[in-house]
Short mmCIF file of C-alpha atoms in Angstrom, two decimals:
data_model
loop_
_atom_site.label_atom_id
_atom_site.label_comp_id
_atom_site.label_asym_id
_atom_site.label_seq_id
_atom_site.Cartn_x
_atom_site.Cartn_y
_atom_site.Cartn_z
CA MET A 1 19.07 140.37 108.48
CA ARG A 2 20.13 138.20 105.63
CA SER A 3 22.99 140.68 104.59
CA ILE A 4 24.22 140.71 108.25
CA GLN A 5 24.28 136.93 108.23
CA SER A 6 25.95 136.86 104.86
CA ILE A 7 28.75 139.31 106.18
CA ALA A 8 29.17 137.27 109.26
CA LEU A 9 29.53 134.12 107.16
CA CYS A 10 32.13 135.77 104.87
CA ALA A 11 34.05 137.14 107.79
CA SER A 12 34.22 133.81 109.47
CA LEU A 13 35.51 132.01 106.21
CA VAL A 14 38.14 134.73 105.88
CA ALA A 15 39.14 134.30 109.36
CA ALA A 16 39.46 130.50 108.95
CA ALA A 17 41.31 130.65 105.85
CA PRO A 18 44.94 130.93 107.34
CA ALA A 19 44.31 128.10 109.99
CA PHE A 20 42.87 125.97 107.14
CA SER A 21 45.79 126.45 104.90
CA GLN A 22 48.38 126.01 107.69
CA HIS A 23 46.60 122.77 108.59
CA HIS A 24 46.77 121.35 105.13
CA GLY A 25 50.33 122.72 104.42
CA ALA A 26 51.72 122.58 100.88
CA ARG A 27 48.69 120.65 99.45
CA THR A 28 46.78 124.02 99.16
CA GLU A 29 49.39 125.39 96.85
CA GLU A 30 49.43 122.34 94.57
CA PRO A 31 45.92 123.18 92.79
CA ARG A 32 46.92 126.82 92.35
CA ALA A 33 50.31 125.83 90.92
CA ALA A 34 48.71 123.40 88.48
CA SER A 35 46.09 125.84 87.31
CA MET A 36 48.88 128.46 86.81
CA ALA A 37 50.50 125.95 84.56
CA GLY A 38 47.30 125.34 82.65
CA GLN A 39 47.01 121.70 84.25
CA THR A 40 44.04 120.18 86.16
CA SER A 41 44.80 118.93 89.54
CA PRO A 42 42.82 116.37 91.41
CA ASN A 43 41.39 117.33 94.63
CA PRO A 44 43.95 117.03 97.49
CA TYR A 45 41.51 114.75 99.41
CA ALA A 46 41.20 112.32 96.54
CA GLY A 47 42.10 108.87 97.81
CA GLN A 48 41.79 109.66 101.42
CA GLN A 49 38.27 108.42 101.47
CA ALA A 50 39.93 104.90 101.78
CA ARG A 51 41.48 105.84 105.04
CA GLU A 52 40.41 103.90 108.06
CA ILE A 53 39.89 107.24 110.04
CA LYS A 54 39.24 109.78 107.41
CA SER A 55 40.81 112.81 109.47
CA LEU A 56 44.09 110.96 110.16
CA SER A 57 46.79 109.51 108.06
CA ALA A 58 48.26 106.16 108.88
CA SER A 59 51.45 107.84 109.94
CA GLN A 60 49.52 110.30 112.13
CA VAL A 61 47.87 107.43 113.94
CA GLN A 62 51.27 105.61 114.21
CA ASP A 63 52.99 108.78 115.75
CA MET A 64 49.99 109.14 118.21
CA LEU A 65 50.02 105.41 119.38
CA ALA A 66 53.90 105.68 119.75
CA GLY A 67 53.73 108.89 121.93
CA LYS A 68 55.78 110.80 119.36
CA GLY A 69 56.17 114.54 119.59
CA MET A 70 54.61 115.65 116.33
CA GLU A 71 55.76 119.17 116.94
CA LEU A 72 53.36 119.64 119.82
CA ALA A 73 56.17 121.04 121.98
CA LYS A 74 57.67 123.57 119.61
CA ALA A 75 56.63 126.44 121.75
CA ALA A 76 58.87 124.99 124.58
CA GLU A 77 61.71 123.46 122.41
CA LEU A 78 62.25 126.58 120.41
CA ASN A 79 62.16 128.80 123.43
CA GLY A 80 64.87 127.31 125.29
CA TYR A 81 63.08 124.47 127.13
CA PRO A 82 64.95 121.06 126.37
CA GLY A 83 62.91 117.83 126.01
CA PRO A 84 64.16 114.54 127.52
CA MET A 85 64.68 112.51 124.40
CA HIS A 86 67.16 115.01 122.72
CA THR A 87 68.74 115.73 126.30
CA LEU A 88 69.61 111.94 126.51
CA GLU A 89 70.82 111.92 123.09
CA LEU A 90 73.20 114.94 123.86
CA ALA A 91 73.94 113.76 127.40
CA ASP A 92 77.76 113.52 126.90
CA PRO A 93 78.39 116.81 125.25
CA MET A 94 75.86 118.59 127.78
CA GLN A 95 77.90 116.74 130.69
CA LEU A 96 74.93 115.34 132.42
CA THR A 97 75.58 113.95 135.86
CA PRO A 98 74.56 110.28 136.56
CA ASP A 99 71.65 111.58 138.59
CA GLN A 100 70.59 113.98 135.73
CA ARG A 101 70.68 111.06 133.32
CA SER A 102 68.72 108.84 135.58
CA SER A 103 66.09 111.36 136.33
CA THR A 104 65.81 112.35 132.58
CA GLU A 105 65.42 108.59 131.73
CA GLN A 106 62.59 108.35 134.21
CA LEU A 107 60.85 111.46 132.86
CA LEU A 108 61.11 110.10 129.36
CA VAL A 109 59.51 106.67 130.22
CA HIS A 110 56.72 108.51 132.11
CA HIS A 111 56.21 111.03 129.36
CA LYS A 112 56.00 108.13 126.72
CA SER A 113 53.55 106.28 128.69
CA GLU A 114 51.17 109.26 129.22
CA ALA A 115 51.62 110.40 125.61
CA ARG A 116 50.81 106.94 124.21
CA ALA A 117 47.66 106.67 126.57
CA LEU A 118 46.37 110.02 125.44
CA GLY A 119 47.21 109.39 121.83
CA ALA A 120 45.29 106.13 121.91
CA GLN A 121 42.21 107.83 123.32
CA LEU A 122 42.47 110.59 120.62
CA VAL A 123 42.79 108.01 117.85
CA ASN A 124 39.82 106.22 119.26
CA ALA A 125 37.74 109.29 119.55
CA GLU A 126 38.58 110.27 115.98
CA ARG A 127 37.48 106.79 114.95
CA GLN A 128 34.25 107.14 116.73
CA LEU A 129 33.51 110.46 115.13
CA ASP A 130 34.38 109.16 111.62
CA GLN A 131 32.12 105.96 112.25
CA ALA A 132 29.27 108.27 113.25
CA PHE A 133 29.57 110.07 109.96
CA ALA A 134 30.02 106.86 107.99
CA SER A 135 26.96 105.29 109.57
CA ARG A 136 24.92 108.43 109.10
CA GLN A 137 24.29 108.32 112.94
CA ILE A 138 25.47 111.92 113.53
CA ASN A 139 23.41 114.72 114.82
CA PRO A 140 24.19 118.13 116.20
CA GLU A 141 24.37 116.92 119.88
CA ALA A 142 26.51 114.00 119.12
CA LEU A 143 28.82 116.22 117.01
CA ALA A 144 29.10 118.65 119.81
CA THR A 145 29.93 115.87 122.33
CA ALA A 146 32.42 114.21 119.92
CA THR A 147 34.30 117.36 119.05
CA GLN A 148 34.51 118.56 122.56
CA ARG A 149 36.07 115.27 123.68
CA ILE A 150 38.46 115.41 120.79
CA GLY A 151 39.37 118.83 121.60
CA ALA A 152 39.90 118.00 125.36
CA LEU A 153 42.21 115.28 124.33
CA GLN A 154 44.20 117.34 121.81
CA ALA A 155 44.71 119.93 124.63
CA ALA A 156 45.75 117.26 127.03
CA LEU A 157 48.10 115.56 124.70
CA ARG A 158 49.87 118.92 123.94
CA ARG A 159 49.96 119.91 127.51
CA ALA A 160 51.69 116.60 128.26
CA HIS A 161 54.43 117.24 125.71
CA LEU A 162 54.90 120.87 126.80
CA GLU A 163 54.92 119.97 130.57
CA THR A 164 57.56 117.32 130.09
CA HIS A 165 59.84 120.24 128.78
CA LEU A 166 59.17 122.18 131.75
CA GLN A 167 60.17 119.33 133.91
CA GLN A 168 63.29 118.49 131.90
CA THR A 169 64.42 122.07 132.14
CA SER A 170 64.22 122.00 135.81
CA LEU A 171 66.72 119.17 135.95
CA LEU A 172 69.35 121.05 134.15
CA THR A 173 71.77 123.95 134.87
CA PRO A 174 71.57 127.05 132.82
CA GLN A 175 74.84 126.09 131.08
CA GLN A 176 73.42 122.91 130.13
CA VAL A 177 70.34 124.44 128.71
CA ALA A 178 72.58 126.99 126.68
CA ARG A 179 74.69 123.90 125.50
CA TYR A 180 71.55 122.15 124.43
CA ASN A 181 70.29 124.97 122.43
CA GLN A 182 73.75 125.33 120.68
CA LEU A 183 74.00 121.63 119.88
CA ARG A 184 70.41 121.56 118.52
CA GLY A 185 71.24 124.58 116.29
CA TYR A 186 69.11 127.16 117.84
CA ASP A 187 70.07 130.85 118.01
CA SER A 188 71.11 131.32 121.54
CA LYS A 189 70.53 135.13 121.30
CA HIS A 190 66.83 134.48 121.00
CA SER A 191 66.61 131.55 123.43
CA SER A 192 66.42 131.79 127.12
CA THR A 193 69.29 129.82 128.70
CA HIS A 194 67.21 129.06 131.55
CA PRO A 195 63.57 130.03 132.58
CA ASN A 196 64.16 130.11 136.25
#
């Protein structure tokens, strides 16, 4: 039975490795590069223990509170679904009509409001989880509740960003979507010019 548990544990660690390294980006390469050069490298977490919320950098907190995209809408953006902020930036070369411009401005205002509210809730939920660990008041039940809430908020925030791209695309013509993709530097051969 122990050997089955050991195999299962090893399999889960192997399966989690790509997600872990993707989450931590280039930092996972630093220790390896340093050891290959014969140098010792500090733990990439060193210094992060001083963060207010250990799992979020100050810039991540600021981005969430500001309603920034944080690459959450890449699945839409890179598959031919424009976002309102860049659509407004490109309004002239895309030849937006006055109605399209007004509708896009309204969409952006609504989206930013929703994203900021969700971002603030997510930052607060991460702060509560951090405080539960820091105060040693965490247990399996509290952990399950906290991580489920954080997961739901992360999903809601990503949905809000992606849904905004759907709404923006419905305001544009196929030609405007194609022009957006061209102006943004995306390969139009692999992008849908319009999903409808």
